[in-house]
Amino acid sequence: MLTKPYLMVPGPTVVPERVLAAMNRPMINHRGPQYEQMFRSIVEKMKSVFQTAHDVLVFPTAGTGMMEAAIVNVLSPGDKVLAVSIGVFGDRLAQIAREFKAEVETLNFAWGQSASPEVLAQRLAQDTNNEIKAILITHNETSTAVTNDIEALAKARGNHPALLIVDAVSSLGAIPLKTDEWGLDVVFTGSQKGLMIPPGLGFMVLSERAWQANKQSTMPKYYWDARKTQKSLLKGQNPYTPPVSLLYGLQEALLMMEEEGYEKIFSRHRLLANVLRQGLKAIGLELLANDHNASPVVTAVKAPVGIGGKSIQKYMREFYGITIAGGQQDLENKIFRIGHLGYVAQVDVLIVLSFLEMTLLTLGFPVELGAGVKCAQQALLNSEKQ
Ligand SMILES: *Cc1c(COP(=O)(O)O)cnc(C)c1O
């Protein structure tokens, strides 16, 4: 039967039609006044998204490019860094620091858990000579669907001078993050997650202390040089040709975000995640993260015994056109992940639950059809009364 393509992965996320239409416009000169006006307005608005008064630097790149930019702009070879990891993306940030010859110590937590502020505070308390120059941490660990409490982790740093480098690729714009208020030093994100535009743009903010560290930093950099990018920003430009179409899209996406309001965006993600989790539990499924650490933007579900996560993914895609994500590395085939990040609404939660029930029943998992959907419907109705 005909299927409609239906994307529910945690990036790239669904791009709203308004944004797609806005991107479909002729090129303009990226050194001209029209571009300058658009670019200045975009970086101003991005400051609200980052909750910062500092410059928002824009780079054409995948999110991983921003991970590299964050490391090479504030560190030097031989610097000791503490890499706090709760999954694939935390490990990646540690590996990038290693590649650039930082001395990396890892502080790993079991996959499905969040990082403990107490454990971080204890480790920093042992570092009496302030040898640790930076702490690397992921805000929302997309691979395990767990969100770290960055505010508490930032507090746990106390008076230790280490820079706090935060990967906010799958959180910014969907989960609250207060760059300046929480004292975060380097925060970066990508375009294809909460910002609702296609992949290809990265954004990074440096605190005053991070800009100081940037002056001392000797790791090699050319394309990622934050100072060059900041210098161009003064002229309302980028050092090299920017993907103009993506900026058209971002302009429209930021307008949509302003129209809805950031607080409402955050509560929408939180509500839909809660409703989805209740529905999944009512189906009889086990979730990887507990309610306390669970991500508002992606949910990791344990594949039932005897049915691999991959077969669920495959069936959903082939028979119903619904694309969900699988598990990565150690979690491959053991979980599947449902993305609910960016342009998501109540309709998406009910659709994914109903077709998941049909898929599971077909694959041999005992489901009472409608159990998850009914539970989610009830939860949505209850939320309307509040
Ligand atoms: C998506 C993502 C990235 C970057 O991914 P790219 O594929 O390089 O764009 C980095 N960190 C987190 C937490 C992510 O979710």
mmCIF file of C-alpha atoms and ligand atoms in Angstrom:
data_model
loop_
_atom_site.group_PDB
_atom_site.id
_atom_site.type_symbol
_atom_site.label_atom_id
_atom_site.label_comp_id
_atom_site.label_asym_id
_atom_site.label_seq_id
_atom_site.Cartn_x
_atom_site.Cartn_y
_atom_site.Cartn_z
ATOM 1 C CA MET A 1 0.000 0.000 0.000
ATOM 2 C CA LEU A 2 1.064 3.592 -0.531
ATOM 3 C CA THR A 3 2.895 4.981 2.487
ATOM 4 C CA LYS A 4 3.490 8.601 3.446
ATOM 5 C CA PRO A 5 7.043 9.433 4.495
ATOM 6 C CA TYR A 6 6.942 10.223 8.193
ATOM 7 C CA LEU A 7 10.172 11.198 9.948
ATOM 8 C CA MET A 8 10.580 10.619 13.682
ATOM 9 C CA VAL A 9 14.348 10.562 14.223
ATOM 10 C CA PRO A 10 16.226 12.915 16.548
ATOM 11 C CA GLY A 11 17.891 14.704 13.634
ATOM 12 C CA PRO A 12 17.629 15.635 10.940
ATOM 13 C CA THR A 13 14.202 16.680 12.147
ATOM 14 C CA VAL A 14 11.109 17.609 10.164
ATOM 15 C CA VAL A 15 11.430 20.959 8.400
ATOM 16 C CA PRO A 16 8.143 22.936 8.465
ATOM 17 C CA GLU A 17 6.674 23.887 5.076
ATOM 18 C CA ARG A 18 7.056 27.572 5.904
ATOM 19 C CA VAL A 19 10.786 27.034 6.323
ATOM 20 C CA LEU A 20 11.084 24.965 3.138
ATOM 21 C CA ALA A 21 9.274 27.680 1.194
ATOM 22 C CA ALA A 22 11.492 30.401 2.662
ATOM 23 C CA MET A 23 14.620 28.555 1.496
ATOM 24 C CA ASN A 24 13.377 28.391 -2.075
ATOM 25 C CA ARG A 25 14.649 31.843 -3.039
ATOM 26 C CA PRO A 26 17.369 33.183 -5.371
ATOM 27 C CA MET A 27 20.938 33.656 -4.134
ATOM 28 C CA ILE A 28 22.116 37.051 -2.952
ATOM 29 C CA ASN A 29 25.654 38.385 -2.603
ATOM 30 C CA HIS A 30 26.966 37.303 0.802
ATOM 31 C CA ARG A 31 29.086 40.482 0.887
ATOM 32 C CA GLY A 32 26.150 42.763 0.096
ATOM 33 C CA PRO A 33 23.783 44.877 2.239
ATOM 34 C CA GLN A 34 20.788 42.558 1.891
ATOM 35 C CA TYR A 35 22.741 39.634 3.333
ATOM 36 C CA GLU A 36 24.256 41.785 6.052
ATOM 37 C CA GLN A 37 20.838 42.900 7.246
ATOM 38 C CA MET A 38 19.519 39.323 7.340
ATOM 39 C CA PHE A 39 22.630 37.921 9.015
ATOM 40 C CA ARG A 40 22.734 40.585 11.738
ATOM 41 C CA SER A 41 19.101 39.991 12.600
ATOM 42 C CA ILE A 42 19.658 36.205 12.744
ATOM 43 C CA VAL A 43 22.668 36.380 15.089
ATOM 44 C CA GLU A 44 20.773 38.793 17.356
ATOM 45 C CA LYS A 45 17.872 36.367 17.626
ATOM 46 C CA MET A 46 20.221 33.438 18.166
ATOM 47 C CA LYS A 47 21.441 35.199 21.308
ATOM 48 C CA SER A 48 17.966 34.685 22.773
ATOM 49 C CA VAL A 49 18.086 31.015 21.842
ATOM 50 C CA PHE A 50 21.460 30.640 23.615
ATOM 51 C CA GLN A 51 20.363 32.958 26.455
ATOM 52 C CA THR A 52 23.582 34.906 26.087
ATOM 53 C CA ALA A 53 24.841 38.435 25.609
ATOM 54 C CA HIS A 54 27.961 37.123 23.832
ATOM 55 C CA ASP A 55 28.492 36.810 20.089
ATOM 56 C CA VAL A 56 26.915 33.816 18.394
ATOM 57 C CA LEU A 57 29.412 32.520 15.840
ATOM 58 C CA VAL A 58 27.953 30.799 12.783
ATOM 59 C CA PHE A 59 29.818 28.094 10.827
ATOM 60 C CA PRO A 60 28.684 26.018 7.855
ATOM 61 C CA THR A 61 29.095 22.468 9.219
ATOM 62 C CA ALA A 62 27.633 19.286 10.699
ATOM 63 C CA GLY A 63 27.336 19.288 14.491
ATOM 64 C CA THR A 64 30.605 17.380 14.766
ATOM 65 C CA GLY A 65 32.425 20.306 13.186
ATOM 66 C CA MET A 66 31.233 22.428 16.096
ATOM 67 C CA MET A 67 32.509 19.790 18.530
ATOM 68 C CA GLU A 68 35.953 20.139 16.952
ATOM 69 C CA ALA A 69 35.692 23.950 16.895
ATOM 70 C CA ALA A 70 34.859 24.017 20.606
ATOM 71 C CA ILE A 71 37.972 21.991 21.456
ATOM 72 C CA VAL A 72 40.530 23.664 19.182
ATOM 73 C CA ASN A 73 39.524 27.226 20.046
ATOM 74 C CA VAL A 74 40.155 27.128 23.791
ATOM 75 C CA LEU A 75 42.672 24.319 24.399
ATOM 76 C CA SER A 76 46.339 23.551 23.744
ATOM 77 C CA PRO A 77 48.114 20.218 23.235
ATOM 78 C CA GLY A 78 48.953 18.688 26.610
ATOM 79 C CA ASP A 79 46.060 20.387 28.413
ATOM 80 C CA LYS A 80 44.326 18.124 30.863
ATOM 81 C CA VAL A 81 40.598 17.804 30.238
ATOM 82 C CA LEU A 82 37.894 15.894 32.050
ATOM 83 C CA ALA A 83 35.485 14.306 29.588
ATOM 84 C CA VAL A 84 32.157 13.500 31.223
ATOM 85 C CA SER A 85 30.375 10.973 29.024
ATOM 86 C CA ILE A 86 27.002 9.250 29.209
ATOM 87 C CA GLY A 87 26.942 7.920 25.644
ATOM 88 C CA VAL A 88 28.095 8.074 22.040
ATOM 89 C CA PHE A 89 28.295 11.872 21.717
ATOM 90 C CA GLY A 90 30.116 12.319 25.019
ATOM 91 C CA ASP A 91 32.641 9.720 23.847
ATOM 92 C CA ARG A 92 33.019 11.545 20.528
ATOM 93 C CA LEU A 93 33.869 14.842 22.192
ATOM 94 C CA ALA A 94 36.510 13.066 24.313
ATOM 95 C CA GLN A 95 37.960 11.437 21.189
ATOM 96 C CA ILE A 96 38.223 14.769 19.364
ATOM 97 C CA ALA A 97 40.143 16.231 22.318
ATOM 98 C CA ARG A 98 42.482 13.185 22.209
ATOM 99 C CA GLU A 99 43.080 13.624 18.469
ATOM 100 C CA PHE A 100 44.251 17.174 19.150
ATOM 101 C CA LYS A 101 46.633 15.901 21.841
ATOM 102 C CA ALA A 102 44.804 16.991 24.949
ATOM 103 C CA GLU A 103 45.403 14.734 27.948
ATOM 104 C CA VAL A 104 41.923 13.295 28.391
ATOM 105 C CA GLU A 105 40.626 11.783 31.599
ATOM 106 C CA THR A 106 37.192 10.208 31.276
ATOM 107 C CA LEU A 107 34.386 10.285 33.774
ATOM 108 C CA ASN A 108 31.911 7.807 32.325
ATOM 109 C CA PHE A 109 28.438 6.968 33.520
ATOM 110 C CA ALA A 110 26.427 3.895 32.510
ATOM 111 C CA TRP A 111 24.424 4.321 29.302
ATOM 112 C CA GLY A 112 20.896 5.288 30.281
ATOM 113 C CA GLN A 113 22.097 7.256 33.339
ATOM 114 C CA SER A 114 22.818 10.960 33.640
ATOM 115 C CA ALA A 115 26.085 12.417 34.944
ATOM 116 C CA SER A 116 26.193 12.865 38.709
ATOM 117 C CA PRO A 117 26.988 16.414 39.892
ATOM 118 C CA GLU A 118 28.260 14.941 43.190
ATOM 119 C CA VAL A 119 30.767 12.695 41.430
ATOM 120 C CA LEU A 120 31.959 15.629 39.312
ATOM 121 C CA ALA A 121 32.355 17.818 42.408
ATOM 122 C CA GLN A 122 34.358 15.063 44.142
ATOM 123 C CA ARG A 123 36.725 14.679 41.197
ATOM 124 C CA LEU A 124 37.286 18.430 40.960
ATOM 125 C CA ALA A 125 37.893 18.662 44.710
ATOM 126 C CA GLN A 126 40.815 16.229 44.257
ATOM 127 C CA ASP A 127 42.343 18.490 41.618
ATOM 128 C CA THR A 128 43.938 20.791 44.176
ATOM 129 C CA ASN A 129 46.478 22.226 41.709
ATOM 130 C CA ASN A 130 43.779 23.134 39.178
ATOM 131 C CA GLU A 131 45.364 20.956 36.511
ATOM 132 C CA ILE A 132 42.051 20.296 34.758
ATOM 133 C CA LYS A 133 41.646 22.993 32.129
ATOM 134 C CA ALA A 134 38.231 22.026 30.801
ATOM 135 C CA ILE A 135 35.223 19.821 31.464
ATOM 136 C CA LEU A 136 33.506 18.374 28.394
ATOM 137 C CA ILE A 137 29.852 17.484 28.690
ATOM 138 C CA THR A 138 26.774 16.696 26.598
ATOM 139 C CA HIS A 139 23.515 18.430 27.467
ATOM 140 C CA ASN A 140 21.146 15.974 25.820
ATOM 141 C CA GLU A 141 22.754 12.604 25.014
ATOM 142 C CA THR A 142 20.857 11.682 21.868
ATOM 143 C CA SER A 143 22.193 8.105 21.757
ATOM 144 C CA THR A 144 20.678 7.115 25.111
ATOM 145 C CA ALA A 145 17.811 9.658 25.270
ATOM 146 C CA VAL A 146 19.046 11.051 28.580
ATOM 147 C CA THR A 147 19.341 14.735 29.510
ATOM 148 C CA ASN A 148 22.059 15.941 31.866
ATOM 149 C CA ASP A 149 21.240 18.562 34.472
ATOM 150 C CA ILE A 150 23.690 21.160 33.174
ATOM 151 C CA GLU A 151 22.685 23.740 35.768
ATOM 152 C CA ALA A 152 23.522 21.336 38.613
ATOM 153 C CA LEU A 153 26.728 20.199 36.897
ATOM 154 C CA ALA A 154 27.799 23.813 36.406
ATOM 155 C CA LYS A 155 27.153 24.459 40.091
ATOM 156 C CA ALA A 156 29.176 21.351 40.969
ATOM 157 C CA ARG A 157 32.173 23.001 39.286
ATOM 158 C CA GLY A 158 32.098 25.571 42.108
ATOM 159 C CA ASN A 159 35.171 27.794 42.072
ATOM 160 C CA HIS A 160 37.284 25.414 40.016
ATOM 161 C CA PRO A 161 38.639 27.435 37.051
ATOM 162 C CA ALA A 162 38.088 24.689 34.441
ATOM 163 C CA LEU A 163 36.115 25.820 31.389
ATOM 164 C CA LEU A 164 32.764 24.116 30.928
ATOM 165 C CA ILE A 165 32.306 23.025 27.298
ATOM 166 C CA VAL A 166 28.737 21.975 26.536
ATOM 167 C CA ASP A 167 27.428 20.048 23.519
ATOM 168 C CA ALA A 168 23.907 21.410 23.081
ATOM 169 C CA VAL A 169 23.379 20.047 19.558
ATOM 170 C CA SER A 170 20.168 18.125 20.287
ATOM 171 C CA SER A 171 18.898 20.372 23.072
ATOM 172 C CA LEU A 172 19.179 24.029 22.147
ATOM 173 C CA GLY A 173 15.828 25.512 21.219
ATOM 174 C CA ALA A 174 13.903 22.591 22.743
ATOM 175 C CA ILE A 175 15.253 22.141 26.297
ATOM 176 C CA PRO A 176 16.031 25.137 28.558
ATOM 177 C CA LEU A 177 19.717 26.105 28.553
ATOM 178 C CA LYS A 178 20.948 29.374 30.062
ATOM 179 C CA THR A 179 24.451 29.970 28.782
ATOM 180 C CA ASP A 180 25.310 33.129 30.737
ATOM 181 C CA GLU A 181 23.253 32.569 33.880
ATOM 182 C CA TRP A 182 24.686 29.087 34.418
ATOM 183 C CA GLY A 183 28.232 30.230 33.657
ATOM 184 C CA LEU A 184 28.782 27.955 30.669
ATOM 185 C CA ASP A 185 31.989 28.749 28.764
ATOM 186 C CA VAL A 186 31.606 27.147 25.352
ATOM 187 C CA VAL A 187 28.189 26.117 24.073
ATOM 188 C CA PHE A 188 27.536 24.872 20.557
ATOM 189 C CA THR A 189 24.666 23.493 18.516
ATOM 190 C CA GLY A 190 23.669 22.424 15.014
ATOM 191 C CA SER A 191 20.840 23.369 12.687
ATOM 192 C CA GLN A 192 19.096 20.045 12.055
ATOM 193 C CA LYS A 193 17.669 19.354 15.499
ATOM 194 C CA GLY A 194 15.700 21.854 17.615
ATOM 195 C CA LEU A 195 16.070 24.684 15.121
ATOM 196 C CA MET A 196 13.911 22.905 12.510
ATOM 197 C CA ILE A 197 16.095 23.615 9.482
ATOM 198 C CA PRO A 198 18.120 21.162 7.361
ATOM 199 C CA PRO A 199 21.642 20.029 8.416
ATOM 200 C CA GLY A 200 24.549 22.298 7.548
ATOM 201 C CA LEU A 201 24.830 25.125 10.062
ATOM 202 C CA GLY A 202 26.649 25.190 13.402
ATOM 203 C CA PHE A 203 26.561 27.834 16.135
ATOM 204 C CA MET A 204 28.980 28.476 18.990
ATOM 205 C CA VAL A 205 29.153 30.894 21.907
ATOM 206 C CA LEU A 206 32.273 31.645 23.987
ATOM 207 C CA SER A 207 32.163 33.230 27.439
ATOM 208 C CA GLU A 208 34.571 36.009 28.439
ATOM 209 C CA ARG A 209 36.822 33.377 30.069
ATOM 210 C CA ALA A 210 36.652 31.229 26.962
ATOM 211 C CA TRP A 211 37.769 34.190 24.808
ATOM 212 C CA GLN A 212 40.707 34.668 27.208
ATOM 213 C CA ALA A 213 41.553 30.965 26.834
ATOM 214 C CA ASN A 214 41.250 31.402 23.068
ATOM 215 C CA LYS A 215 44.163 33.871 23.123
ATOM 216 C CA GLN A 216 46.403 31.227 24.774
ATOM 217 C CA SER A 217 45.140 28.296 22.706
ATOM 218 C CA THR A 218 47.718 26.684 20.396
ATOM 219 C CA MET A 219 45.738 23.791 18.928
ATOM 220 C CA PRO A 220 45.822 24.044 15.104
ATOM 221 C CA LYS A 221 42.844 25.789 13.517
ATOM 222 C CA TYR A 222 42.082 27.620 10.337
ATOM 223 C CA TYR A 223 38.488 27.088 9.198
ATOM 224 C CA TRP A 224 37.326 26.855 12.825
ATOM 225 C CA ASP A 225 39.188 29.954 14.031
ATOM 226 C CA ALA A 226 36.672 31.711 16.292
ATOM 227 C CA ARG A 227 38.498 35.041 16.164
ATOM 228 C CA LYS A 228 38.348 35.197 12.364
ATOM 229 C CA THR A 229 34.644 34.420 12.515
ATOM 230 C CA GLN A 230 34.087 37.058 15.186
ATOM 231 C CA LYS A 231 35.973 39.635 13.123
ATOM 232 C CA SER A 232 33.735 38.987 10.112
ATOM 233 C CA LEU A 233 30.684 39.159 12.331
ATOM 234 C CA LEU A 234 31.544 42.782 13.140
ATOM 235 C CA LYS A 235 30.916 43.494 9.441
ATOM 236 C CA GLY A 236 27.761 41.375 9.417
ATOM 237 C CA GLN A 237 29.534 38.737 7.367
ATOM 238 C CA ASN A 238 31.112 35.283 7.456
ATOM 239 C CA PRO A 239 34.784 34.630 6.674
ATOM 240 C CA TYR A 240 33.880 32.203 3.848
ATOM 241 C CA THR A 241 30.803 31.693 1.660
ATOM 242 C CA PRO A 242 27.835 30.794 3.884
ATOM 243 C CA PRO A 243 24.973 28.460 2.871
ATOM 244 C CA VAL A 244 22.621 31.355 2.116
ATOM 245 C CA SER A 245 19.554 29.104 1.647
ATOM 246 C CA LEU A 246 19.932 27.655 5.138
ATOM 247 C CA LEU A 247 20.033 31.172 6.542
ATOM 248 C CA TYR A 248 16.794 31.996 4.703
ATOM 249 C CA GLY A 249 15.335 28.937 6.407
ATOM 250 C CA LEU A 250 16.713 29.893 9.809
ATOM 251 C CA GLN A 251 15.213 33.364 9.520
ATOM 252 C CA GLU A 252 11.775 31.806 9.072
ATOM 253 C CA ALA A 253 12.315 29.143 11.764
ATOM 254 C CA LEU A 254 13.317 31.807 14.298
ATOM 255 C CA LEU A 255 10.155 33.712 13.429
ATOM 256 C CA MET A 256 8.105 30.574 14.113
ATOM 257 C CA MET A 257 9.901 30.070 17.430
ATOM 258 C CA GLU A 258 9.203 33.667 18.458
ATOM 259 C CA GLU A 259 5.556 33.314 17.513
ATOM 260 C CA GLU A 260 5.155 30.236 19.702
ATOM 261 C CA GLY A 261 7.384 31.559 22.510
ATOM 262 C CA TYR A 262 10.397 29.743 23.973
ATOM 263 C CA GLU A 263 8.689 28.724 27.231
ATOM 264 C CA LYS A 264 5.824 27.198 25.290
ATOM 265 C CA ILE A 265 8.258 25.340 23.059
ATOM 266 C CA PHE A 266 9.994 23.853 26.105
ATOM 267 C CA SER A 267 6.730 22.804 27.763
ATOM 268 C CA ARG A 268 5.433 21.308 24.498
ATOM 269 C CA HIS A 269 8.497 19.065 24.247
ATOM 270 C CA ARG A 270 8.223 18.074 27.899
ATOM 271 C CA LEU A 271 4.508 17.281 27.629
ATOM 272 C CA LEU A 272 4.778 15.259 24.420
ATOM 273 C CA ALA A 273 7.687 13.260 25.846
ATOM 274 C CA ASN A 274 5.703 12.475 28.995
ATOM 275 C CA VAL A 275 2.628 11.458 27.025
ATOM 276 C CA LEU A 276 4.668 9.249 24.713
ATOM 277 C CA ARG A 277 6.414 7.583 27.662
ATOM 278 C CA GLN A 278 3.079 6.824 29.328
ATOM 279 C CA GLY A 279 1.757 5.346 26.102
ATOM 280 C CA LEU A 280 4.844 3.187 25.592
ATOM 281 C CA LYS A 281 4.625 1.865 29.147
ATOM 282 C CA ALA A 282 0.936 1.074 28.652
ATOM 283 C CA ILE A 283 1.920 -1.031 25.640
ATOM 284 C CA GLY A 284 4.133 -3.000 28.024
ATOM 285 C CA LEU A 285 7.471 -1.659 26.821
ATOM 286 C CA GLU A 286 10.469 -0.806 28.975
ATOM 287 C CA LEU A 287 12.254 2.504 28.554
ATOM 288 C CA LEU A 288 16.029 2.969 28.817
ATOM 289 C CA ALA A 289 15.969 6.211 30.838
ATOM 290 C CA ASN A 290 14.037 6.727 34.049
ATOM 291 C CA ASP A 291 11.380 9.453 34.309
ATOM 292 C CA HIS A 292 13.783 11.752 36.118
ATOM 293 C CA ASN A 293 16.572 11.752 33.470
ATOM 294 C CA ALA A 294 14.447 11.161 30.397
ATOM 295 C CA SER A 295 15.026 13.439 27.436
ATOM 296 C CA PRO A 296 12.171 15.713 26.318
ATOM 297 C CA VAL A 297 13.270 15.357 22.672
ATOM 298 C CA VAL A 298 13.973 11.650 22.085
ATOM 299 C CA THR A 299 12.846 8.430 23.765
ATOM 300 C CA ALA A 300 14.844 5.202 23.846
ATOM 301 C CA VAL A 301 12.757 2.041 24.104
ATOM 302 C CA LYS A 302 14.178 -1.365 24.963
ATOM 303 C CA ALA A 303 13.400 -3.851 22.208
ATOM 304 C CA PRO A 304 11.261 -6.694 23.632
ATOM 305 C CA VAL A 305 13.101 -9.998 24.174
ATOM 306 C CA GLY A 306 13.286 -11.952 20.925
ATOM 307 C CA ILE A 307 12.391 -8.958 18.740
ATOM 308 C CA GLY A 308 15.376 -6.841 17.711
ATOM 309 C CA GLY A 309 15.138 -3.078 17.556
ATOM 310 C CA LYS A 310 16.177 -3.249 13.915
ATOM 311 C CA SER A 311 13.230 -5.410 12.895
ATOM 312 C CA ILE A 312 10.820 -2.932 14.538
ATOM 313 C CA GLN A 313 12.503 -0.045 12.726
ATOM 314 C CA LYS A 314 12.384 -1.926 9.424
ATOM 315 C CA TYR A 315 8.726 -2.902 9.737
ATOM 316 C CA MET A 316 7.635 0.612 10.689
ATOM 317 C CA ARG A 317 9.487 2.039 7.689
ATOM 318 C CA GLU A 318 8.524 -0.527 5.078
ATOM 319 C CA PHE A 319 4.866 -0.990 5.943
ATOM 320 C CA TYR A 320 3.858 2.362 7.385
ATOM 321 C CA GLY A 321 6.481 4.809 6.067
ATOM 322 C CA ILE A 322 7.448 5.820 9.607
ATOM 323 C CA THR A 323 11.171 6.265 10.161
ATOM 324 C CA ILE A 324 12.399 5.892 13.735
ATOM 325 C CA ALA A 325 16.028 5.568 14.861
ATOM 326 C CA GLY A 326 17.952 2.532 16.043
ATOM 327 C CA GLY A 327 20.472 2.053 18.825
ATOM 328 C CA GLN A 328 24.097 3.050 18.338
ATOM 329 C CA GLN A 329 27.224 1.056 19.184
ATOM 330 C CA ASP A 330 26.615 -1.022 22.365
ATOM 331 C CA LEU A 331 22.881 -0.362 22.107
ATOM 332 C CA GLU A 332 22.581 -1.500 18.473
ATOM 333 C CA ASN A 333 19.490 -3.686 18.018
ATOM 334 C CA LYS A 334 18.845 -3.510 21.785
ATOM 335 C CA ILE A 335 16.834 -0.304 21.652
ATOM 336 C CA PHE A 336 14.965 1.805 19.159
ATOM 337 C CA ARG A 337 14.569 5.556 19.483
ATOM 338 C CA ILE A 338 11.656 7.821 18.690
ATOM 339 C CA GLY A 339 12.572 11.431 17.933
ATOM 340 C CA HIS A 340 10.154 14.152 19.026
ATOM 341 C CA LEU A 341 12.349 17.159 18.507
ATOM 342 C CA GLY A 342 11.533 20.455 16.810
ATOM 343 C CA TYR A 343 8.400 20.574 14.691
ATOM 344 C CA VAL A 344 6.382 17.976 16.653
ATOM 345 C CA ALA A 345 2.806 18.046 17.920
ATOM 346 C CA GLN A 346 0.176 15.853 19.605
ATOM 347 C CA VAL A 347 -0.713 14.232 16.301
ATOM 348 C CA ASP A 348 2.780 12.752 15.998
ATOM 349 C CA VAL A 349 2.632 10.994 19.361
ATOM 350 C CA LEU A 350 -0.673 9.274 18.603
ATOM 351 C CA ILE A 351 0.457 8.230 15.133
ATOM 352 C CA VAL A 352 3.709 6.654 16.256
ATOM 353 C CA LEU A 353 2.052 4.819 19.161
ATOM 354 C CA SER A 354 -0.723 3.378 17.009
ATOM 355 C CA PHE A 355 1.566 2.053 14.290
ATOM 356 C CA LEU A 356 4.049 0.788 16.854
ATOM 357 C CA GLU A 357 1.267 -1.295 18.415
ATOM 358 C CA MET A 358 0.401 -2.779 15.012
ATOM 359 C CA THR A 359 4.081 -3.465 14.307
ATOM 360 C CA LEU A 360 4.712 -5.159 17.640
ATOM 361 C CA LEU A 361 1.611 -7.322 17.350
ATOM 362 C CA THR A 362 2.660 -8.465 13.888
ATOM 363 C CA LEU A 363 6.179 -9.233 15.106
ATOM 364 C CA GLY A 364 4.839 -11.428 17.909
ATOM 365 C CA PHE A 365 4.765 -9.164 20.950
ATOM 366 C CA PRO A 366 1.484 -9.453 22.854
ATOM 367 C CA VAL A 367 -0.151 -6.041 22.613
ATOM 368 C CA GLU A 368 -3.714 -5.086 23.275
ATOM 369 C CA LEU A 369 -4.375 -2.834 20.290
ATOM 370 C CA GLY A 370 -5.163 0.704 21.390
ATOM 371 C CA ALA A 371 -3.704 0.346 24.898
ATOM 372 C CA GLY A 372 -0.883 2.838 24.353
ATOM 373 C CA VAL A 373 -2.961 5.156 22.195
ATOM 374 C CA LYS A 374 -5.785 5.236 24.741
ATOM 375 C CA CYS A 375 -3.405 6.033 27.561
ATOM 376 C CA ALA A 376 -1.827 8.841 25.518
ATOM 377 C CA GLN A 377 -5.222 10.220 24.486
ATOM 378 C CA GLN A 378 -6.241 10.360 28.135
ATOM 379 C CA ALA A 379 -2.985 12.056 29.113
ATOM 380 C CA LEU A 380 -3.445 14.645 26.344
ATOM 381 C CA LEU A 381 -7.009 15.357 27.430
ATOM 382 C CA ASN A 382 -5.857 15.722 31.046
ATOM 383 C CA SER A 383 -3.176 18.177 29.983
ATOM 384 C CA GLU A 384 -5.800 20.343 28.236
ATOM 385 C CA LYS A 385 -7.667 20.740 31.522
ATOM 386 C CA GLN A 386 -4.609 22.102 33.308
HETATM 387 C C1 LIG B 1 23.430 15.200 16.318
HETATM 388 C C2 LIG B 1 24.418 15.433 17.420
HETATM 389 C C3 LIG B 1 25.745 15.855 17.184
HETATM 390 C C4 LIG B 1 26.325 16.137 15.831
HETATM 391 O O1 LIG B 1 25.971 15.311 14.833
HETATM 392 P P1 LIG B 1 26.352 15.569 13.288
HETATM 393 O O2 LIG B 1 25.909 14.303 12.655
HETATM 394 O O3 LIG B 1 27.803 15.793 13.218
HETATM 395 O O4 LIG B 1 25.580 16.773 12.857
HETATM 396 C C5 LIG B 1 26.540 16.103 18.274
HETATM 397 N N1 LIG B 1 26.107 15.943 19.527
HETATM 398 C C6 LIG B 1 24.847 15.552 19.793
HETATM 399 C C7 LIG B 1 24.405 15.419 21.213
HETATM 400 C C8 LIG B 1 23.960 15.264 18.745
HETATM 401 O O5 LIG B 1 22.713 14.873 19.009
#
